[in-house]
Short mmCIF file of C-alpha atoms in Angstrom, two decimals:
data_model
loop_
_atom_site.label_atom_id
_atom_site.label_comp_id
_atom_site.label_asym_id
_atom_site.label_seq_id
_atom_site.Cartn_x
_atom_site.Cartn_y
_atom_site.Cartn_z
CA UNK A 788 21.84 63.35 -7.79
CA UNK A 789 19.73 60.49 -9.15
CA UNK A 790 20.76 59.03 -11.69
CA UNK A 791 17.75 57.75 -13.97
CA UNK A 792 16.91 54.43 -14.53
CA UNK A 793 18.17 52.74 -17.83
CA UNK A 794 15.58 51.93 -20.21
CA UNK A 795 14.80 48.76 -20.92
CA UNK A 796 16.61 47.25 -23.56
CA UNK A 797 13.99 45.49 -26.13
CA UNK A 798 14.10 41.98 -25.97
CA UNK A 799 13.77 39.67 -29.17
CA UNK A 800 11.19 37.25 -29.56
CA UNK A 801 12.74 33.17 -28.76
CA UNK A 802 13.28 31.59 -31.99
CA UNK A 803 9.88 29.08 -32.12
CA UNK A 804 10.78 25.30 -31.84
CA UNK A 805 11.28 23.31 -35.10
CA UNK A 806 8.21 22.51 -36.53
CA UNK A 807 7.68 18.29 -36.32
CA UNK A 808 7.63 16.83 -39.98
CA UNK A 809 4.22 15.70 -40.33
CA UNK A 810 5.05 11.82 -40.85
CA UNK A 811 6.76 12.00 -37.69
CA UNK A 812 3.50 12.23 -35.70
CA UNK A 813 2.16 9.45 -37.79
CA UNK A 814 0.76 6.41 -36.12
CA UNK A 815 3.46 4.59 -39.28
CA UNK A 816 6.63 6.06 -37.76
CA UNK A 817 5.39 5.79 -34.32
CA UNK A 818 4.36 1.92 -34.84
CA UNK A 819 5.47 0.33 -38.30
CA UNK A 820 9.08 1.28 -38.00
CA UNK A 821 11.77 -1.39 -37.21
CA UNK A 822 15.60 -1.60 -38.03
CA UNK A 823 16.40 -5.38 -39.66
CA UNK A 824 17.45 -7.15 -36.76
CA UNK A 825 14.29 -6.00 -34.78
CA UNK A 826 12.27 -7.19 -37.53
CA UNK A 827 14.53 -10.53 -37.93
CA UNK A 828 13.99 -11.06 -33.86
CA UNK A 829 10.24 -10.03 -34.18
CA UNK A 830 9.49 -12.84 -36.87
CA UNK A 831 11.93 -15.51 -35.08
CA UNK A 832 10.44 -14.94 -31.84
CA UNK A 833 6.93 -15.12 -33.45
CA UNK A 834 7.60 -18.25 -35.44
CA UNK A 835 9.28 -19.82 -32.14
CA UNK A 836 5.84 -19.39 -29.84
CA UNK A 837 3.54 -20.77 -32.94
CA UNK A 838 5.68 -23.75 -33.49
CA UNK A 839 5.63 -24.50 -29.66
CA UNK A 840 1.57 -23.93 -29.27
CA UNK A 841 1.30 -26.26 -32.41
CA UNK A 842 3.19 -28.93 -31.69
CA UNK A 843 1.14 -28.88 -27.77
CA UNK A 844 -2.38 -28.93 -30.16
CA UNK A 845 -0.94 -32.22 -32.61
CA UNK A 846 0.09 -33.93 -30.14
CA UNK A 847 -3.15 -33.70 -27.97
CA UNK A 848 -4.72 -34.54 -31.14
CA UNK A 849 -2.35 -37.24 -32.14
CA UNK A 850 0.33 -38.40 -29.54
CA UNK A 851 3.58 -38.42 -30.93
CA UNK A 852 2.90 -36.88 -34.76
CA UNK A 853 5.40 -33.97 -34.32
CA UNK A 854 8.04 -35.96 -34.63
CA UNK A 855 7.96 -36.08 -38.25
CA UNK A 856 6.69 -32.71 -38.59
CA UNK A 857 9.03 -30.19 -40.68
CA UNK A 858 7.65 -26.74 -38.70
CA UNK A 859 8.36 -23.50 -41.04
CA UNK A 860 11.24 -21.39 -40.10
CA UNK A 861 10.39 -17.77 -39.95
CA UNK A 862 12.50 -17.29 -42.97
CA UNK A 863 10.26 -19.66 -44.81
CA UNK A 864 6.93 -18.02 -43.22
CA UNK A 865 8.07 -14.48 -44.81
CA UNK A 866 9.24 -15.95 -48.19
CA UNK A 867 5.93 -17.25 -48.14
CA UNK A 868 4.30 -14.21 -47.56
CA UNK A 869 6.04 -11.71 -50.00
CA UNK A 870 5.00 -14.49 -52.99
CA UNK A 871 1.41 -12.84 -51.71
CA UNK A 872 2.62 -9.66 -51.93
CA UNK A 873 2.92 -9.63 -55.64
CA UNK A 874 -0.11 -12.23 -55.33
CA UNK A 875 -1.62 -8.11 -54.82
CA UNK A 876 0.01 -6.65 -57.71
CA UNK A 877 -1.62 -9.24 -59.90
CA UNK A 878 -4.72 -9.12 -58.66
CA UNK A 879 -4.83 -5.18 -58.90
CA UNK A 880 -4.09 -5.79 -62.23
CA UNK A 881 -6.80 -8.16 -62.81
CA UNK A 882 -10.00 -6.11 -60.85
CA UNK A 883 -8.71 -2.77 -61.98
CA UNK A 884 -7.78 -1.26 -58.43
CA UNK A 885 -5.19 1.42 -58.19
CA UNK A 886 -1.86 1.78 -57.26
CA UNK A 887 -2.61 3.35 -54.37
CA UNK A 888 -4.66 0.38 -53.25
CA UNK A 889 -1.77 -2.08 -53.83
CA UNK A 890 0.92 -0.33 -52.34
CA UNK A 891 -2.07 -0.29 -49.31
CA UNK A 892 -2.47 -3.60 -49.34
CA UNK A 893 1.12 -4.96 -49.64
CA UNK A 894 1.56 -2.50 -46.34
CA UNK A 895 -1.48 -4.10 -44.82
CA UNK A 896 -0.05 -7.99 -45.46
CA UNK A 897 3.52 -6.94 -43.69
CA UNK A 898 2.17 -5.50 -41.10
CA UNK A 899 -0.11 -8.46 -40.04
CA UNK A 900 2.19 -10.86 -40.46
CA UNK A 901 4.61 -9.52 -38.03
CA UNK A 902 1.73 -9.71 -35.55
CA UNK A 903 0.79 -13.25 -36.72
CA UNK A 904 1.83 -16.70 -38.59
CA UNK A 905 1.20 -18.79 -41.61
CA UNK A 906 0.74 -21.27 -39.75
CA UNK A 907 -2.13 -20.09 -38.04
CA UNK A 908 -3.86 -17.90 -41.01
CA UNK A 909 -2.90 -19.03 -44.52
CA UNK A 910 -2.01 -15.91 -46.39
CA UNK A 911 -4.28 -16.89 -49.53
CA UNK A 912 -7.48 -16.27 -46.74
CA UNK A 913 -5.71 -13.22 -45.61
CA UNK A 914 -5.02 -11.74 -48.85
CA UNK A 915 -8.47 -11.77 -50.00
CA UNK A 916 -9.66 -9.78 -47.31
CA UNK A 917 -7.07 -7.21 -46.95
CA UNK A 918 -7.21 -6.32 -50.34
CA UNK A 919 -11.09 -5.70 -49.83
CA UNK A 920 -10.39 -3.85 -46.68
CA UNK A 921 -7.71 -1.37 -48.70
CA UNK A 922 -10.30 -0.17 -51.49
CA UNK A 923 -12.06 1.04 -48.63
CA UNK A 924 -8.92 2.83 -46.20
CA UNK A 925 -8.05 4.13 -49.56
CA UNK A 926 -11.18 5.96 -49.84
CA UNK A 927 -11.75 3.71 -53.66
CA UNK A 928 -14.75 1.27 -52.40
CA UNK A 929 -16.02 -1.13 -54.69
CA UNK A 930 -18.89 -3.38 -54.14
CA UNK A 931 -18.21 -6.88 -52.06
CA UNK A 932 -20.13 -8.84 -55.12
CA UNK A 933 -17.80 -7.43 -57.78
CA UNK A 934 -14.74 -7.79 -55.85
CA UNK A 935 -15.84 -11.51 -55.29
CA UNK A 936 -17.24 -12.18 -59.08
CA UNK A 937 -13.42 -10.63 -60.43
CA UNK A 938 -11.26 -13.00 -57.61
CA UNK A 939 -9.80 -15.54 -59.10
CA UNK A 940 -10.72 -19.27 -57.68
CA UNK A 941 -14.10 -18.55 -58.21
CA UNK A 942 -15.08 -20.54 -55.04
CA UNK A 943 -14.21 -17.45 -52.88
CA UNK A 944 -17.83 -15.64 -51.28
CA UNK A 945 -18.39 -12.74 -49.56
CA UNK A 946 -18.79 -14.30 -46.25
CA UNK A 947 -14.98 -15.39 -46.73
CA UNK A 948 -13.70 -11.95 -47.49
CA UNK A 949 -15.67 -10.58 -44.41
CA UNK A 950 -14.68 -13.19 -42.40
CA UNK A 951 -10.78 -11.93 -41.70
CA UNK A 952 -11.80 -8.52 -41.40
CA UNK A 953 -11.65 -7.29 -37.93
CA UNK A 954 -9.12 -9.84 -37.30
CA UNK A 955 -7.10 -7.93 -39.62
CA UNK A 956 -7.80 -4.68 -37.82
CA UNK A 957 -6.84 -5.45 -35.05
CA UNK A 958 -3.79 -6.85 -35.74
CA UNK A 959 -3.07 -3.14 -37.83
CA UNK A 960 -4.06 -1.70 -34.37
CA UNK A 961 -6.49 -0.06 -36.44
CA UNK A 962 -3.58 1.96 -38.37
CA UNK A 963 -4.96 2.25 -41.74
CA UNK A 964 -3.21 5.36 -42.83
CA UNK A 965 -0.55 4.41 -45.02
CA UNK A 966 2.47 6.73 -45.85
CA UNK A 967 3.64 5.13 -50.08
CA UNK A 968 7.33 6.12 -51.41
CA UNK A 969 5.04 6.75 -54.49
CA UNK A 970 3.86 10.01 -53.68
CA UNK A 971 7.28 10.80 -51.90
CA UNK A 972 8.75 10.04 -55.47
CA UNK A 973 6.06 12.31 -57.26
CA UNK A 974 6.93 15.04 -55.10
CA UNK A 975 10.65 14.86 -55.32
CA UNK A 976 9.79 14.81 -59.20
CA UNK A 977 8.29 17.69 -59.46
CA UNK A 978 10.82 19.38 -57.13
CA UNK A 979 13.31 18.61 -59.16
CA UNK A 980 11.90 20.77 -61.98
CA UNK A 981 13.11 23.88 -60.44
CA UNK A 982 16.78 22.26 -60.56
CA UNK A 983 18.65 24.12 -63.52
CA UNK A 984 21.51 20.99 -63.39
CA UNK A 985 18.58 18.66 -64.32
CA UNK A 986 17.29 17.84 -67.52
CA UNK A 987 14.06 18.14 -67.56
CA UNK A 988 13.46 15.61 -70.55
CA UNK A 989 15.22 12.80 -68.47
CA UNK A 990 13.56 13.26 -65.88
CA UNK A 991 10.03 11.97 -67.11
CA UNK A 992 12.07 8.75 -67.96
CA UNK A 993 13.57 8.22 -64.95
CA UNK A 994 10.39 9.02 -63.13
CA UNK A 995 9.03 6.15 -64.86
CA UNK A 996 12.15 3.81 -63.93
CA UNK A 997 12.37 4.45 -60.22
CA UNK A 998 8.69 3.76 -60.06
CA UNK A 999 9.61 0.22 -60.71
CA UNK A 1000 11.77 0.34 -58.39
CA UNK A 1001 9.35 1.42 -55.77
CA UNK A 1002 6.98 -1.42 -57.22
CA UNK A 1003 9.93 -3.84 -56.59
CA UNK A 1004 10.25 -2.57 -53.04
CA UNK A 1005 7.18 -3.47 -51.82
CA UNK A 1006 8.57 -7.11 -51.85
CA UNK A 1007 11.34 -5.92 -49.25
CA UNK A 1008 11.16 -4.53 -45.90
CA UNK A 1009 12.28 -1.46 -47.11
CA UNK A 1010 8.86 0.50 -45.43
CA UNK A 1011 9.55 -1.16 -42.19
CA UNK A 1012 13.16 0.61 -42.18
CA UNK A 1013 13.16 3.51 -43.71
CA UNK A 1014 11.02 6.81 -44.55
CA UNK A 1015 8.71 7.14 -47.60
CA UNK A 1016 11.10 10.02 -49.14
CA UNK A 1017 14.02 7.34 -48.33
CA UNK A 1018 12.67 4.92 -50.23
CA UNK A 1019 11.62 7.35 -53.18
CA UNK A 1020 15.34 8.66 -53.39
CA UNK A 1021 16.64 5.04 -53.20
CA UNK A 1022 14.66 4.25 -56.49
CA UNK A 1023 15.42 7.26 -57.94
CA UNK A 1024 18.93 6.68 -57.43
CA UNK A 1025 18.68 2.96 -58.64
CA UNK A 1026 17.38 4.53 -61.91
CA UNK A 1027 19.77 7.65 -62.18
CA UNK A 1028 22.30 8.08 -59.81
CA UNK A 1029 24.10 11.32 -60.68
CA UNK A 1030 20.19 12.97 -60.70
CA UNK A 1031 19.83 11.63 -56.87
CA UNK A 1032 23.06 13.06 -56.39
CA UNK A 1033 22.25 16.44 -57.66
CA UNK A 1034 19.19 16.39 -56.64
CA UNK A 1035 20.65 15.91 -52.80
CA UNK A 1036 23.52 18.09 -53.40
CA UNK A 1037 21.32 21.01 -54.51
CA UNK A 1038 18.70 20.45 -51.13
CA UNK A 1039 21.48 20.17 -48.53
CA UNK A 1040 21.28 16.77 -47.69
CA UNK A 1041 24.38 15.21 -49.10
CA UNK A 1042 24.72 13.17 -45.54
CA UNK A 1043 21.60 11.79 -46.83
CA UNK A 1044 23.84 10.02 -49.47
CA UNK A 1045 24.69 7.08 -47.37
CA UNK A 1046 20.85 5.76 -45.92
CA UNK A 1047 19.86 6.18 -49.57
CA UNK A 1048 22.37 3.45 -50.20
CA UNK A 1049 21.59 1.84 -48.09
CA UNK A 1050 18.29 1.42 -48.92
CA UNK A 1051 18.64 0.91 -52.56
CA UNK A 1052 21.00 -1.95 -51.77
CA UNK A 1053 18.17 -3.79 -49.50
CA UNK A 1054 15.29 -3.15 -52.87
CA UNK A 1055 17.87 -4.22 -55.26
CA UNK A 1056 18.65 -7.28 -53.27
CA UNK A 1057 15.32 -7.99 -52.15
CA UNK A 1058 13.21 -6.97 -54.27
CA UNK A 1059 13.17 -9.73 -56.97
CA UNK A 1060 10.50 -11.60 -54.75
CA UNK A 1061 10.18 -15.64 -54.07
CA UNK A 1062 10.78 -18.14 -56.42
CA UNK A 1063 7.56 -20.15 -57.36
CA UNK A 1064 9.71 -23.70 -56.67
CA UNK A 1065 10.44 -22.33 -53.19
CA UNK A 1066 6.30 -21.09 -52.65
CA UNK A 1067 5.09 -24.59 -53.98
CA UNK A 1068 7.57 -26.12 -51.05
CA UNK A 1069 6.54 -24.36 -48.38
CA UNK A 1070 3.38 -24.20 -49.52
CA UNK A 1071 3.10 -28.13 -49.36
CA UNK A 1072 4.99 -28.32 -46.14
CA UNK A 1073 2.26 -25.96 -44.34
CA UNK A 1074 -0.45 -28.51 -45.02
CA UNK A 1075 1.35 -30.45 -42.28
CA UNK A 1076 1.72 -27.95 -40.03
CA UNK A 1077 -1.49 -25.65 -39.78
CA UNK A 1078 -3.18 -24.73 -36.47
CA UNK A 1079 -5.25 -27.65 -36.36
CA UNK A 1080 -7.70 -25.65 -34.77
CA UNK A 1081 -8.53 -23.99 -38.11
CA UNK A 1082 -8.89 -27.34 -39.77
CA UNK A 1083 -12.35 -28.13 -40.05
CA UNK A 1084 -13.04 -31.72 -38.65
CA UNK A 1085 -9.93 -32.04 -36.76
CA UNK A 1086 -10.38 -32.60 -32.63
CA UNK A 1087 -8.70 -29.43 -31.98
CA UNK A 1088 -11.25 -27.33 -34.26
CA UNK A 1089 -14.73 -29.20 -32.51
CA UNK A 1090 -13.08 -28.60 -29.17
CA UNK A 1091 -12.42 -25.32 -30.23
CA UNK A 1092 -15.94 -24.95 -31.92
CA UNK A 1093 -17.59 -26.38 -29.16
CA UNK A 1094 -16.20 -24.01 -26.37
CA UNK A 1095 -16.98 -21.27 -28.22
CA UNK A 1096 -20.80 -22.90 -28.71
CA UNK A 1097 -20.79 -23.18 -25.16
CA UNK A 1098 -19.13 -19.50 -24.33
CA UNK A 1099 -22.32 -18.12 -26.80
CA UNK A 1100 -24.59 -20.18 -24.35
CA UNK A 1101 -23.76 -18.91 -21.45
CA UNK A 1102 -23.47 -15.46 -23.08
CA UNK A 1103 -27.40 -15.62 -23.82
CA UNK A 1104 -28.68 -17.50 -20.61
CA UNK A 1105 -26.85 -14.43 -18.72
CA UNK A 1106 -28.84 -12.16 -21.11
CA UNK A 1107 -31.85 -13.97 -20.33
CA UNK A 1108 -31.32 -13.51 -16.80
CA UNK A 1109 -30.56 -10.06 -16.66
CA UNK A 1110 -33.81 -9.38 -19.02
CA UNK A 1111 -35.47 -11.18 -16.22
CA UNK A 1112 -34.51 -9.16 -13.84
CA UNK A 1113 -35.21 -6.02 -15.58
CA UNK A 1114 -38.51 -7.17 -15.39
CA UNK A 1115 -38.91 -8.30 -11.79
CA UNK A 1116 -37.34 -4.59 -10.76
CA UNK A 1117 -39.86 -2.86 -12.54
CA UNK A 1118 -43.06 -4.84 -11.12
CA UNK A 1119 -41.59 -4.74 -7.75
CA UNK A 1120 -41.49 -0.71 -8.57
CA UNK A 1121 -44.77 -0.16 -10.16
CA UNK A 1122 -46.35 -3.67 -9.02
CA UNK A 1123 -48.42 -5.74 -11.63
CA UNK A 1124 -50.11 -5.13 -14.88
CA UNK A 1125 -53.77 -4.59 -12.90
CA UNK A 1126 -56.20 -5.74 -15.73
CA UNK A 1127 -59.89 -4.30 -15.54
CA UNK A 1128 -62.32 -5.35 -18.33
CA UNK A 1129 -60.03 -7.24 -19.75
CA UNK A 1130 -58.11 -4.14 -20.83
CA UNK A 1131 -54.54 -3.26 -18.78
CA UNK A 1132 -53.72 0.02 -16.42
#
């Protein structure tokens, strides 16, 4: 006897994969994220080639003048550039940008100078323009002849703002979306509302607190280690600690505990900036020590000029030629203009 075939047991669906946080498949995780000693190598290594290719340029230009030369360290370099990274703050303050264009900014200055040096492009120059170029990411334009009537020197023009522009770009690989701990903070904020072990009434205050905090931050390279949410929880456990705690607790992620320490140690310790004494040092010592080749009248910047004079020669000769060309082709196609009457066919 046959004995029928069992039907087939139903089979349930695979679970679907974990869905990919969206700042994970942002060009900031995938490029602008470092742990210290990458960033510590990336700078040293950085500082290391420009101090090699200047001392090559002075001493064409002046046998024998590096020798009592003090080069910056890269230590000196990035003190140098956080002073401009509250140089931002200020001058948010003082054109009326937002603080979403400042924390854009201040992302914008890190990030080129760990593709660049001082020594090659003075962060005052730099500054001007990436603050420009961040009202505009940010989706908050202003007009160039504002933006250059509120800066402060009053010698600045719009050429100069321009001028650093695509320089800049480049060296952001063109990543102008910025993730800010702001918004992260914000959010956790207003998750925290639906917390019954939170007071609600302290929360506005410490809201207010850990945004300092995250102000503070910017002057670390707390962004270039850690997440946006990181960040926020580090500053709002700087302000109230048992509220981070809770906060954690109630979401799951007590193992969290531990990188938000982390963190909050780096803003706390960091995040006081560069002394003004230190800036007006390295400041002075720079003068002896730029890329000669941005110096206008040095050897190095005529040589420098002149090649590139020559370079836009050829460049337009070979246009010339090819226009030429053009031109022969089609008269050997359709032969001459043939002029009757003093009128063309």
């Amino acid at each position: 006897m046959a004995v029928p075939d069992a039907p087939n047991e139903p089979h349930e669906p695979p679970a679907p994969p974990p869905k990919q946080p969206l700042y994970e498949s942002s060009t900031q995780y995938k490029h602008w994220r470092f742990s210290p000693e990458q960033l510590a190598r990336a700078r040293r290594e950085l500082n290391q080639a420009a101090v090699e290719s200047l001392k090559k340029l002075l001493e064409e230009e002046e046998p024998g003048s590096t020798s009592s030369i003090q080069f910056l360290t890269s230590e000196e370099e990035h003190a140098l550039v956080v002073y401009y990274a509250r140089v931002i703050g200020s001058m948010c303050v003082r054109i009326g940008l937002s603080e979403e264009v400042e924390a854009t900014a201040t992302s914008y200055l890190k990030r080129f100078y760990l593709k660049n040096t001082v020594m090659d492009w003075h962060p005052m120059n730099v500054t001007i323009t990436i603050l420009f170029l961040a009202t505009k990411t940010s989706n908050m334009p202003i007009s160039l002849d504002y933006y250059v009537s509120k800066l402060p020197s009053g010698k600045t023009e719009a050429a100069d703002v321009l001028a650093l522009e695509f320089l800049v770009a480049q060296s952001l690989g063109f990543d102008f979306t910025v993730w800010h701990a702001h918004r992260a903070l914000w959010g956790i904020v207003l998750d925290a509302q639906s917390i019954p072990e939170i007071d609600q009434e302290s929360t506005k205050h410490t809201h207010s607190a850990a945004l300092q905090h995250i102000r503070n931050s910017r002057l670390t390279d707390a962004e270039l280690v850690y997440t946006p949410s990181q960040i926020a929880m580090a500053c709002l456990y700087l302000a109230d600690p048992h509220l981070a705690e809770t906060y954690l607790s109630h979401k799951g992620s007590g193992n969290m505990l531990s990188v938000v320490q982390e963190a909050a140690k780096m803003i706390e310790r960091d995040g006081k900036g560069t002394d003004v004494g230190l800036v007006r040092e390295i400041d002075f010592r720079l003068k002896t020590c730029k890329n000669p080749e941005r110096v206008k009248g040095s050897k190095a910047y005529e040589a420098r000029q002149a090649k590139a004079d020559a370079a836009a020669d050829k460049k337009r000769a070979l246009k010339a030629s090819a226009s030429l060309e053009s031109r022969m082709s089609q008269d050997e196609m359709f032969g001459p203009v043939i002029s009757l009457g003093g009128e063309g066919i």
